[in-house]
XYZ file of C-alpha atoms in Angstrom:
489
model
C 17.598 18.850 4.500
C 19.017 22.048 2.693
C 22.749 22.460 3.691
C 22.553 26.090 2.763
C 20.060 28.702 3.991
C 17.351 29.716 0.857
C 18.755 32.735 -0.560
C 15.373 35.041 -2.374
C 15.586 36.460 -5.220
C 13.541 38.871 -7.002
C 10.612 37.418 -5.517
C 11.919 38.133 -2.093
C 9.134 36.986 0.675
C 8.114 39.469 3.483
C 8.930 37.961 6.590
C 5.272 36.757 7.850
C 4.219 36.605 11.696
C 4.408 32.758 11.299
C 7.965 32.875 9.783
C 9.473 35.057 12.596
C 7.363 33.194 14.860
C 8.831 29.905 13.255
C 12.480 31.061 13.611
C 12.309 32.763 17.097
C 11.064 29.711 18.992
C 13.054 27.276 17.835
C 17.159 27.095 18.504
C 17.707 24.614 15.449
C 17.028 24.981 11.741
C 15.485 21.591 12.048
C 12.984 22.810 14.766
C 12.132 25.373 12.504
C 11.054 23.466 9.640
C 8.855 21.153 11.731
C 7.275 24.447 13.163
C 6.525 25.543 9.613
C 4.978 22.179 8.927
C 3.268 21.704 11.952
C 0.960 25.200 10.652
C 0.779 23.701 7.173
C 3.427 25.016 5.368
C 5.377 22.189 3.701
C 7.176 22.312 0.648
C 4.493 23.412 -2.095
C 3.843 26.112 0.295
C 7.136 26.862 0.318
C 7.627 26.560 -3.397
C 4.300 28.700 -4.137
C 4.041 31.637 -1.650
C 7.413 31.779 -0.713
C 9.506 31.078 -3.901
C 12.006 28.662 -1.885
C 13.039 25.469 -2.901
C 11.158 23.399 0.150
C 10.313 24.010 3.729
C 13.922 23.511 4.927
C 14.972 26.069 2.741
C 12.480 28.082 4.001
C 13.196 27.519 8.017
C 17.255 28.458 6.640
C 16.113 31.901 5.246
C 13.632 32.615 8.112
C 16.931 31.851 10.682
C 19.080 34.252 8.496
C 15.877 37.001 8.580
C 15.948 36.834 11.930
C 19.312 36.558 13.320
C 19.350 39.671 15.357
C 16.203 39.102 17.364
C 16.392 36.896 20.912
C 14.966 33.634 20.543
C 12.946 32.653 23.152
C 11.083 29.296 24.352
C 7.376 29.229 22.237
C 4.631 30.585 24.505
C 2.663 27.724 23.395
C 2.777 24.919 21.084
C 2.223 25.194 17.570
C -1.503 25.037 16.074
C -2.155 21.532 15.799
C -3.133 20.826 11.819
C -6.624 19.611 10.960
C -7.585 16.282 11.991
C -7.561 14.304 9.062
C -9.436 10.716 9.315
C -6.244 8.601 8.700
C -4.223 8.082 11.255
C -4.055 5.600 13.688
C -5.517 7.112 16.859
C -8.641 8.377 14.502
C -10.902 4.526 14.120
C -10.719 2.017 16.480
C -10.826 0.338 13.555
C -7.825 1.269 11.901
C -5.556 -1.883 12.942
C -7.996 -3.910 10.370
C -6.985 -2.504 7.424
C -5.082 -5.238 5.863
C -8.901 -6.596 4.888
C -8.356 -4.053 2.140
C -7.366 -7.304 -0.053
C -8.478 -9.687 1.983
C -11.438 -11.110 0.048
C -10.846 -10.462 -3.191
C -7.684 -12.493 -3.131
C -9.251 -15.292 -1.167
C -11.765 -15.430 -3.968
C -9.301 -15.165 -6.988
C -7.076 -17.620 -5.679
C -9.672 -19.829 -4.403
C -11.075 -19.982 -8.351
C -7.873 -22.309 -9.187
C -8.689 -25.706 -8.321
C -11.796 -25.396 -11.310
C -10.589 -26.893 -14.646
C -9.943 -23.955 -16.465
C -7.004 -22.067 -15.963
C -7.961 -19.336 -18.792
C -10.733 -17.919 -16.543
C -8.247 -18.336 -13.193
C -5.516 -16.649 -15.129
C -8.030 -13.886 -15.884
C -9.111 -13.552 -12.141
C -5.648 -13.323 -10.715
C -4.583 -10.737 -13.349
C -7.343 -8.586 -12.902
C -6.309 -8.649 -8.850
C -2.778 -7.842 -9.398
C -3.886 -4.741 -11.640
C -6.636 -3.855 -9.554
C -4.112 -4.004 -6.589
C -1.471 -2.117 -8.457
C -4.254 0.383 -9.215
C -5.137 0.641 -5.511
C -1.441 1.703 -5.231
C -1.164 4.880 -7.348
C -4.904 5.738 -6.097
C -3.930 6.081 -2.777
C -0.818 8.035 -3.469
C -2.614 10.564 -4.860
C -5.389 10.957 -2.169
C -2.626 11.061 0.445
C -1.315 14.158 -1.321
C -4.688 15.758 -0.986
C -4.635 14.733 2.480
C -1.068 16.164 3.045
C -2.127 19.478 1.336
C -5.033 19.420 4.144
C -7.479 19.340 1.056
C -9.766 16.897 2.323
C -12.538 17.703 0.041
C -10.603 17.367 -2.820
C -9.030 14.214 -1.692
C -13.085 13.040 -1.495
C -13.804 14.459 -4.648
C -10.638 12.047 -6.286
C -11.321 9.428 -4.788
C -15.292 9.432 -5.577
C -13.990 10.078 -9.497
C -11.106 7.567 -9.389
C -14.082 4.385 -8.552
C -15.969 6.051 -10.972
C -12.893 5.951 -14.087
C -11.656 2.804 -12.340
C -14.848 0.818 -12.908
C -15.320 2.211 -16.573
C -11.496 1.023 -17.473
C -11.828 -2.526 -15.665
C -15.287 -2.892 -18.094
C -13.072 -2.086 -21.282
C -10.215 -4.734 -20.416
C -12.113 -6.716 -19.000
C -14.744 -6.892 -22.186
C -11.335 -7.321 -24.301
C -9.488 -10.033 -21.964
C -12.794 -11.977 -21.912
C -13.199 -12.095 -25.961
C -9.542 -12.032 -26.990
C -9.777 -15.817 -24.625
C -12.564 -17.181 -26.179
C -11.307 -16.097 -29.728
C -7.598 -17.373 -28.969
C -8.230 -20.548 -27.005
C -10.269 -23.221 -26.074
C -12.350 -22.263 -22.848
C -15.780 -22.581 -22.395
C -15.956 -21.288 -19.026
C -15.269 -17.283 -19.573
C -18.404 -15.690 -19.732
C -20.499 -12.044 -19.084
C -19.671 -13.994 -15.268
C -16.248 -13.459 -15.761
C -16.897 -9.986 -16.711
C -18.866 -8.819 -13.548
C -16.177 -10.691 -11.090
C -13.276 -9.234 -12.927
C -15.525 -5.464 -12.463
C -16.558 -6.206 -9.141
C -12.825 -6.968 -8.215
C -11.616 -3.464 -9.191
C -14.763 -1.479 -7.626
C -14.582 -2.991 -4.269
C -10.742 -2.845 -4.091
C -11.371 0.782 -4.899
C -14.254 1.695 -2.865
C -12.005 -0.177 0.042
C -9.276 1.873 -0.032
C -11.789 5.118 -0.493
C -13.158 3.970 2.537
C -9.270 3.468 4.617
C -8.478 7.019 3.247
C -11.632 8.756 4.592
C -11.599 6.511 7.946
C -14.854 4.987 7.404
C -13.105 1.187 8.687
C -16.065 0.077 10.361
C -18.482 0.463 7.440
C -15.653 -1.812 5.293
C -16.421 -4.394 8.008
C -20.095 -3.946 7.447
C -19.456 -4.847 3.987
C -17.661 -7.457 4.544
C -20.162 -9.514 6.353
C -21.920 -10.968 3.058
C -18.762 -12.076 1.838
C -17.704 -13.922 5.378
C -21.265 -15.583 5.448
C -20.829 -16.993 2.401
C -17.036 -18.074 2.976
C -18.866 -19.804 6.579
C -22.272 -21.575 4.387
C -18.856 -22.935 1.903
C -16.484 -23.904 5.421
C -19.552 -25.573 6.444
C -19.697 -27.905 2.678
C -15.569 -28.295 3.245
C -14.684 -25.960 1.099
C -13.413 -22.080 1.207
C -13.921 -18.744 0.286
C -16.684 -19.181 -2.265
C -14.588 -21.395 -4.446
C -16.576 -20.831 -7.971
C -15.977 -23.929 -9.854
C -17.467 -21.396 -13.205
C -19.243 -18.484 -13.094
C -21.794 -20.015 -15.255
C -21.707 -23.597 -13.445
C -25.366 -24.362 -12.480
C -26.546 -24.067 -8.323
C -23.186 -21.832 -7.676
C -24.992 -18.302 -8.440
C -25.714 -17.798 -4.413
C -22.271 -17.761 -4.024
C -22.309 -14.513 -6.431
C -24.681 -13.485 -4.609
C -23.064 -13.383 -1.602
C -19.912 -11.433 -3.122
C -22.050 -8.767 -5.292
C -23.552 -7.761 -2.094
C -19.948 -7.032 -0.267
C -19.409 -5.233 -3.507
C -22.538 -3.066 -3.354
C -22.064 -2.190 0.098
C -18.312 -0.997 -0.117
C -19.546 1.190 -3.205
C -22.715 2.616 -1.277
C -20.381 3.420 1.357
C -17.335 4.718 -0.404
C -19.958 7.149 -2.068
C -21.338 8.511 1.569
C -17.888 8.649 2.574
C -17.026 11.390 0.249
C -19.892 13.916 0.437
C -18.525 17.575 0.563
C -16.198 16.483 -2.324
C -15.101 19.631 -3.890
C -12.593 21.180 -6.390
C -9.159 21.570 -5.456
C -8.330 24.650 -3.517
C -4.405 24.593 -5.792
C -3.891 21.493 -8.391
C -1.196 19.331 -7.435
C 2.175 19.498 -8.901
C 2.604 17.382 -11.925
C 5.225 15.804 -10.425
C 2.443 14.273 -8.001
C 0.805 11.848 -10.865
C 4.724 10.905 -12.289
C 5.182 9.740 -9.012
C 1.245 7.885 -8.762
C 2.585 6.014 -11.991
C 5.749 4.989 -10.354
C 3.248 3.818 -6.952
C 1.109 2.032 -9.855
C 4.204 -0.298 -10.775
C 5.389 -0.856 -7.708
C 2.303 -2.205 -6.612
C 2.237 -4.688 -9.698
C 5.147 -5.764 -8.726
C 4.338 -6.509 -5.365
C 1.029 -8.212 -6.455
C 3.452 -10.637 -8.895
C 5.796 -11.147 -6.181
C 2.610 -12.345 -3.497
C 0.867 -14.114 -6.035
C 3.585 -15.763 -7.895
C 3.105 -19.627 -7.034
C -0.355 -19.291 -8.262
C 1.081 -17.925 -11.582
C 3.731 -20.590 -11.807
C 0.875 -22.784 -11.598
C -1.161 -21.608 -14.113
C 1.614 -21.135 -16.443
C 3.483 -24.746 -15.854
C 0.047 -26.644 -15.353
C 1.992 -29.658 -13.924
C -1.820 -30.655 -12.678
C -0.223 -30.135 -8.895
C -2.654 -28.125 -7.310
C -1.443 -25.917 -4.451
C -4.686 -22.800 -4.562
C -5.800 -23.339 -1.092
C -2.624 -23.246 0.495
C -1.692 -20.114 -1.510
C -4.896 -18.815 -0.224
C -4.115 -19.584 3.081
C -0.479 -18.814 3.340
C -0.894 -15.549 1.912
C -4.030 -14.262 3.961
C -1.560 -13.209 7.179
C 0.450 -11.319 4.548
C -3.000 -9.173 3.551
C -3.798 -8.815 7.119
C -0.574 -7.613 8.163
C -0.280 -4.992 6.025
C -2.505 -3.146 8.652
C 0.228 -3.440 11.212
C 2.221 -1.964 8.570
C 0.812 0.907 7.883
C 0.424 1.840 11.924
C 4.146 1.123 12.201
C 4.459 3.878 9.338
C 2.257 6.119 10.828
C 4.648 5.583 14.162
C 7.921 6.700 11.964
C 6.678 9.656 10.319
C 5.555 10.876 14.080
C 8.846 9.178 15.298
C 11.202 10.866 12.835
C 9.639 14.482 13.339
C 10.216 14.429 17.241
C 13.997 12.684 16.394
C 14.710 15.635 14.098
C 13.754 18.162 16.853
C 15.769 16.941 19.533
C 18.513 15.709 17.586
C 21.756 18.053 18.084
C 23.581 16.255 15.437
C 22.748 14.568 11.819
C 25.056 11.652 13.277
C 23.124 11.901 16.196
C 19.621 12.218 14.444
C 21.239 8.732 12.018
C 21.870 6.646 14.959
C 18.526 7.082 16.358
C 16.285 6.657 13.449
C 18.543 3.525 12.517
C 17.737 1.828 15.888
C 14.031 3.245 15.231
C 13.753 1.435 12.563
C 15.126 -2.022 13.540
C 12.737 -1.710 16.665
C 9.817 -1.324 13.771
C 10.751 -4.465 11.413
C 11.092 -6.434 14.448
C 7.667 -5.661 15.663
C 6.419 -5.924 12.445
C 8.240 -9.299 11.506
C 6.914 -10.789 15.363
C 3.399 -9.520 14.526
C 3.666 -11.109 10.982
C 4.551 -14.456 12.701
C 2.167 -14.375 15.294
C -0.577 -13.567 12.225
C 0.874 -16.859 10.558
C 1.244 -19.061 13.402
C -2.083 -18.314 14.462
C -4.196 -18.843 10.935
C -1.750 -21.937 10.452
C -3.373 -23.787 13.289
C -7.008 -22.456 12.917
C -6.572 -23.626 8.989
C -4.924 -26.990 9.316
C -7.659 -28.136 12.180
C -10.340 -26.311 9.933
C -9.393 -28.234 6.682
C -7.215 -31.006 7.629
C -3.718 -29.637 6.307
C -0.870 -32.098 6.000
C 0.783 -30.436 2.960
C 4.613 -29.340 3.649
C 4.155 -26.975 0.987
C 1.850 -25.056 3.281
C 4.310 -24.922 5.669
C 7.150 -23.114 3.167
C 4.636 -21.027 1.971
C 4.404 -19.583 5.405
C 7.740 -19.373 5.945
C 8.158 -17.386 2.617
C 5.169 -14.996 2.980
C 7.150 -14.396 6.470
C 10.570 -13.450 4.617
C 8.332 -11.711 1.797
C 6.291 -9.619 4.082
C 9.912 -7.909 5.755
C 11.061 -7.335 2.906
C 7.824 -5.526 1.032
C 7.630 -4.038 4.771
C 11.334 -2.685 4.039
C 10.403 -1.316 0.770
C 7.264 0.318 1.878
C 9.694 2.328 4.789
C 12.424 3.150 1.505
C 9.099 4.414 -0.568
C 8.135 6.319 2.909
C 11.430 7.856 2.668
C 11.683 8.875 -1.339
C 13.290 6.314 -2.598
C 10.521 4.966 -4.477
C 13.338 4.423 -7.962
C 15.622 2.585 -5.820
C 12.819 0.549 -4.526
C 11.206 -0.488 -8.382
C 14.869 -1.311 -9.241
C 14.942 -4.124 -6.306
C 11.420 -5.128 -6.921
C 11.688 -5.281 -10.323
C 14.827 -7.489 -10.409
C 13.040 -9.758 -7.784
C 10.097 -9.977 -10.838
C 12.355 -10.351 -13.402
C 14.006 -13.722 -11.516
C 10.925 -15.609 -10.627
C 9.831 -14.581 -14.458
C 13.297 -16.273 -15.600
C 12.835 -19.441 -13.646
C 9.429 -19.405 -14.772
C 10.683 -19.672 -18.518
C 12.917 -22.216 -17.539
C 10.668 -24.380 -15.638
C 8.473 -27.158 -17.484
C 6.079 -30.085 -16.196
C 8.567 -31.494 -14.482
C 9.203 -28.902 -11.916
C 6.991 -29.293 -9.078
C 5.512 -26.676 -6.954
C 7.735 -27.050 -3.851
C 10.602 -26.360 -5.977
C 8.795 -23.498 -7.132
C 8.222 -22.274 -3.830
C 11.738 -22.846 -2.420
C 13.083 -20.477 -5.302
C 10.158 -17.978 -4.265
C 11.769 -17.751 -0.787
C 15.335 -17.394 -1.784
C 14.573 -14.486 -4.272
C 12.360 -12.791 -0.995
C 15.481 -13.466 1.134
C 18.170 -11.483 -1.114
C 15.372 -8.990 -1.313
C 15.002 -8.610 2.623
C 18.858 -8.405 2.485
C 19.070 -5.600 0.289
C 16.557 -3.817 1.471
C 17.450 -3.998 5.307
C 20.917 -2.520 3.877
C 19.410 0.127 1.983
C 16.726 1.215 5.102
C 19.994 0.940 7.085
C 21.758 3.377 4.538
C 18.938 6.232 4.365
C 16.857 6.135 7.595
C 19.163 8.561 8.906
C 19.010 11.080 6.088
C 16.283 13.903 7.279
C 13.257 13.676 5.123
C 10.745 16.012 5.055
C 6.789 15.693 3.959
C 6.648 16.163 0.142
C-alpha cells in the first residue's frame, strides 16, 4: 500500500466519474482502492491512463481530489467485473483440479521398475520440465485473465500448446540420441519420443483447460487413461507400467494413454475459440516474472520427485517406484484444495482490507486467516493420504514401511509447497526460489554424497527433514508478510 497519496505531474489525470465516485463512497483509502479494482482498474490501469504508480496510489490522489466534497454511503455496490471461468464457484468441477498431474506422473514414475533407468531418467525429466513449464504458462494466462482479456488469455494459451509441443519434439529428439550415442540402452526409442511429447501436450492442454474452466471435459479425457490403469489393476499391476516402449504386446497400453492425450488437445483447442489479439500487451515485467514461475516450478517438481531421482542416480537395485507413485498421488490431488483455499484469500484479504481500521488491525486478521487456511489444507492433505493409503495397501498388498514415510513426508512437503504457493500469492516469489532452491541444493548434496550403500529409507528420512526446515521457514515468512496489504498486480 502507498504511504503517500500519488502526487501527478505533467500528465495530471482529470478526475473521472469513477474516480470521484471511487473516493466519495468509501471513508478509507483502502476502500477506495478495492472500489477502483472492483471496476477494473488495477495497477496497469493505473500506470497507463492515469500515470500513477499503482491503484493505491491512485485511490490516495483521488482522496486528495476530492477532499472537499461529502462522502456519502455508495447508492449501490460496485459493478461486479466479468465473470471469468476460474474461480471456484464457476465448475462444479473445480475441486478436481489436482488431476492436472495426476496421470502423467503415475505413468512416469510407474516406468521405474523396467530395467533401464536411461529411458526412466528421461521420463521423469521430461515431467519435471513439462511441470515447470505448466508453471510459467499459467502465470501468464492469469495475467490475461486479471487484465479481463479473456480472449487473449485463449489466444496464449492455444499458442503456448502449440510452441510447447514443437520445443518438447526438439529436446526430446536430442535427449533420445545424445542416450543412445553416450550409453548403453537399448530401450530409448521413436516410443520414448512420443511419451516424452505426449507428456508436455497433455500437461499443457490440462492446464488450458483449468484456466478456461472446461474441468469436466479434463475428466472426459481422462477416462482412457483410468481404463487402462483398471485392465493393468486387474493383471496386479498399476498405472500402465510400460516395461519399454518398444517391448512386444504392451502397445495397448499406449494406446490407452495417446487417447487421454488426444482428447485433452481436442478439447483445449474448443476451449479457446474467440482467441484474439491482445486489447494492450502485457508489461515486460509480466514474462521476467513467468521465468521466475518456470523455476520455481522445477524446483518443486525436484523436490516431489526426488526419491525417484535418488534412485535412478544411486541404482542400489532397491526399488521403491510404486510407492513413490502412490505416496505422491494425494500430493497431485491436493493441489486442487490448494488452489480453492487461494481463491478464498484473495476474496478473504480484499473484504479484511475494507473493514480493517488499522494495518495492525488488518495484520492480525489475515495472520489468523491464514493459519485457519494451512490447517484446512494440511487436514484435507491427510485425509487425501489416509484415505489412498488404505484403498492402495488392500489394492496391492502394501507392507513396505517406506510407504508409510513417504506419506508422512509428502504430508510435511505438501504445507510447506502450500506455504510457498500463499508467499508467491503475495509477491514474494524471490524469497520463495531462495528457500526452494536451498531445499534443491541439499537433497542434490546428499545425493553426491550418497553411494550403493545408502538405502532408500535413509534417503527418504533426509527428504522429510529438508521438507520440515522448509515448512518452518516458510510458516515464519507467511507469518511475517500476510499482514502487509497486497494488491492485484
Amino acid at each position: 500500500m502507498s504511504r503517500t497519496p500519488f502526487v501527478p505531474g505533467p500528465r495530471r489525470p482529470a478526475l473521472s466519474p469513477e474516480l470521484a465516485d471511487a473516493a466519495t463512497t468509501s471513508m478509507h483509502p483502502a476502500e477506495v482502492a478495492v472500489t477502483l479494482e472492483s471496476v477494473g482498474i488495477n495497477d496497469r490501469v493505473a500506470r497507463e491512463r492515469f500515470g500513477a504508480r499503482d491503484v493505491f496510489a491512485l485511490a490516495g490522489y483521488a482522496g486528495v481530489a476530492t477532499a472537499g466534497r461529502p462522502r456519502t454511503e455508495p447508492v449501490a455496490d460496485p459493478p461486479p467485473a466479468p465473470a471469468l471461468p476460474h474461480g471456484p464457484g464457476s465448475s462444479p468441477w473445480f475441486h478436481l483440479r489436482g488431476l492436472l498431474y495426476a496421470i502423467p506422473a503415475l505413468v512416469a514414475l510407474s516406468l521405474l521398475p523396467a530395467g533401464d533407468h536411461v529411458e526412466s531418467g528421461l521420463l521423469i525429466g521430461g515431467l519435471a520440465l513439462s511441470w515447470a513449464l505448466g508453471y510459467g504458462v499459467s502465470y501468464v494466462a492469469w495475467s490475461y485473465l486479471g487484465a479481463l482479456d479473456v480472449p487473449a488469455a485463449r489466444r496464449f494459451l492455444r499458442r503456448a500448446i502449440a510452441a510447447g509441443a514443437a520445443l518438447a519434439t526438439v529436446v526430446a529428439v536430442v535427449a533420445v540420441f545424445g542416450s543412445l550415442v553416450w550409453t548403453m540402452t537399448m530401450q530409448v526409442t521413436l516410443g520414448t519420443v512420443a511419451l516424452l511429447v505426449g507428456q508436455t501436450v497433455y500437461l499443457l492442454s490440462a492446464a488450458t483447460l483449468l484456466m478456461t474452466g472446461n474441468e469436466a471435459r479434463l475428466l472426459v479425457a481422462l477416462v482412457p487413461a483410468a481404463v487402462g490403469a483398471l485392465l493393468n489393476a486387474v493383471d496386479g499391476e498399476i498405472a500402465a507400467p510400460i516395461a519399454g516402449p518398444s517391448e512386444p504386446g504392451r502397445g495397448w497400453e499406449l494406446g490407452w494413454l495417446a487417447a487421454t492425450v488426444l482428447l485433452a488437445l481436442v478439447f483445449a483447442v474448443l476451449a479457446t475459440r474467440g482467441a484474439a489479439r491482445p486489447r494492450q500487451p502485457l508489461p515486460r515485467t509480466t514474462f521476467v516474472n513467468a521465468v521466475l514461475q518456470v523455476a520455481y516450478g522445477l524446483m518443486v517438481a525436484v523436490l516431489v520427485l526426488y526419491p525417484a531421482l535418488f534412485e535412478l542416480a544411486v541404482s542400489n537395485y532397491d526399488s521403491l517406484p510404486l510407492s513413490v507413485t502412490l505416496a505422491a498421488l494425494p500430493l497431485v490431488l491436493g493441489m486442487g484444495v490448494a488452489e480453492t483455499l487461494l481463491h478464498d484469500h484473495r476474496a478473504a484479504a480484499a473484504r479484511l482490507l475494507a473493514g480493517s481500521r488499522t494495518t495492525a488491525e488488518f495484520a492480525r486478521r489475515m495472520r489468523r486467516a491464514m493459519l485457519r487456511a494451512h490447517l484446512q489444507f494440511t487436514a484435507a492433505l491427510a485425509a487425501i493420504t489416509v484415505a489412498l493409503g488404505g484403498l492402495s495397501a488392500a489394492l496391492f498388498d502394501l507392507d513396505d514401511i517406506r510407504y508409510v514415510v513417504l506419506g508422512v513426508d509428502y504430508l510435511i512437503l505438501g504445507t510447506a509447497v502450500f506455504s510457498g504457493m500463499v508467499l508467491n500469492l503475495l509477491g514474494r516469489i524471490e524469497t520463495v526460489l531462495r528457500t526452494t532452491g536451498a531445499a534443491v541444493a541439499a537433497l542434490l548434496a546428499f545425493q553426491l554424497v550418497a553411494d550403493h550403500d545408502v538405502d532408500d529409507v535413509t534417503a527418504i528420512i533426509w527428504q522429510g527433514a529438508v521438507a520440515t526446515v522448509l515448512l518452518v521457514v516458510h510458516a515464519v515468512l507467511v507469518r511475517r508478510h500476510a499482514g502487509t496489504p497486497v494488491h492485484h498486480r
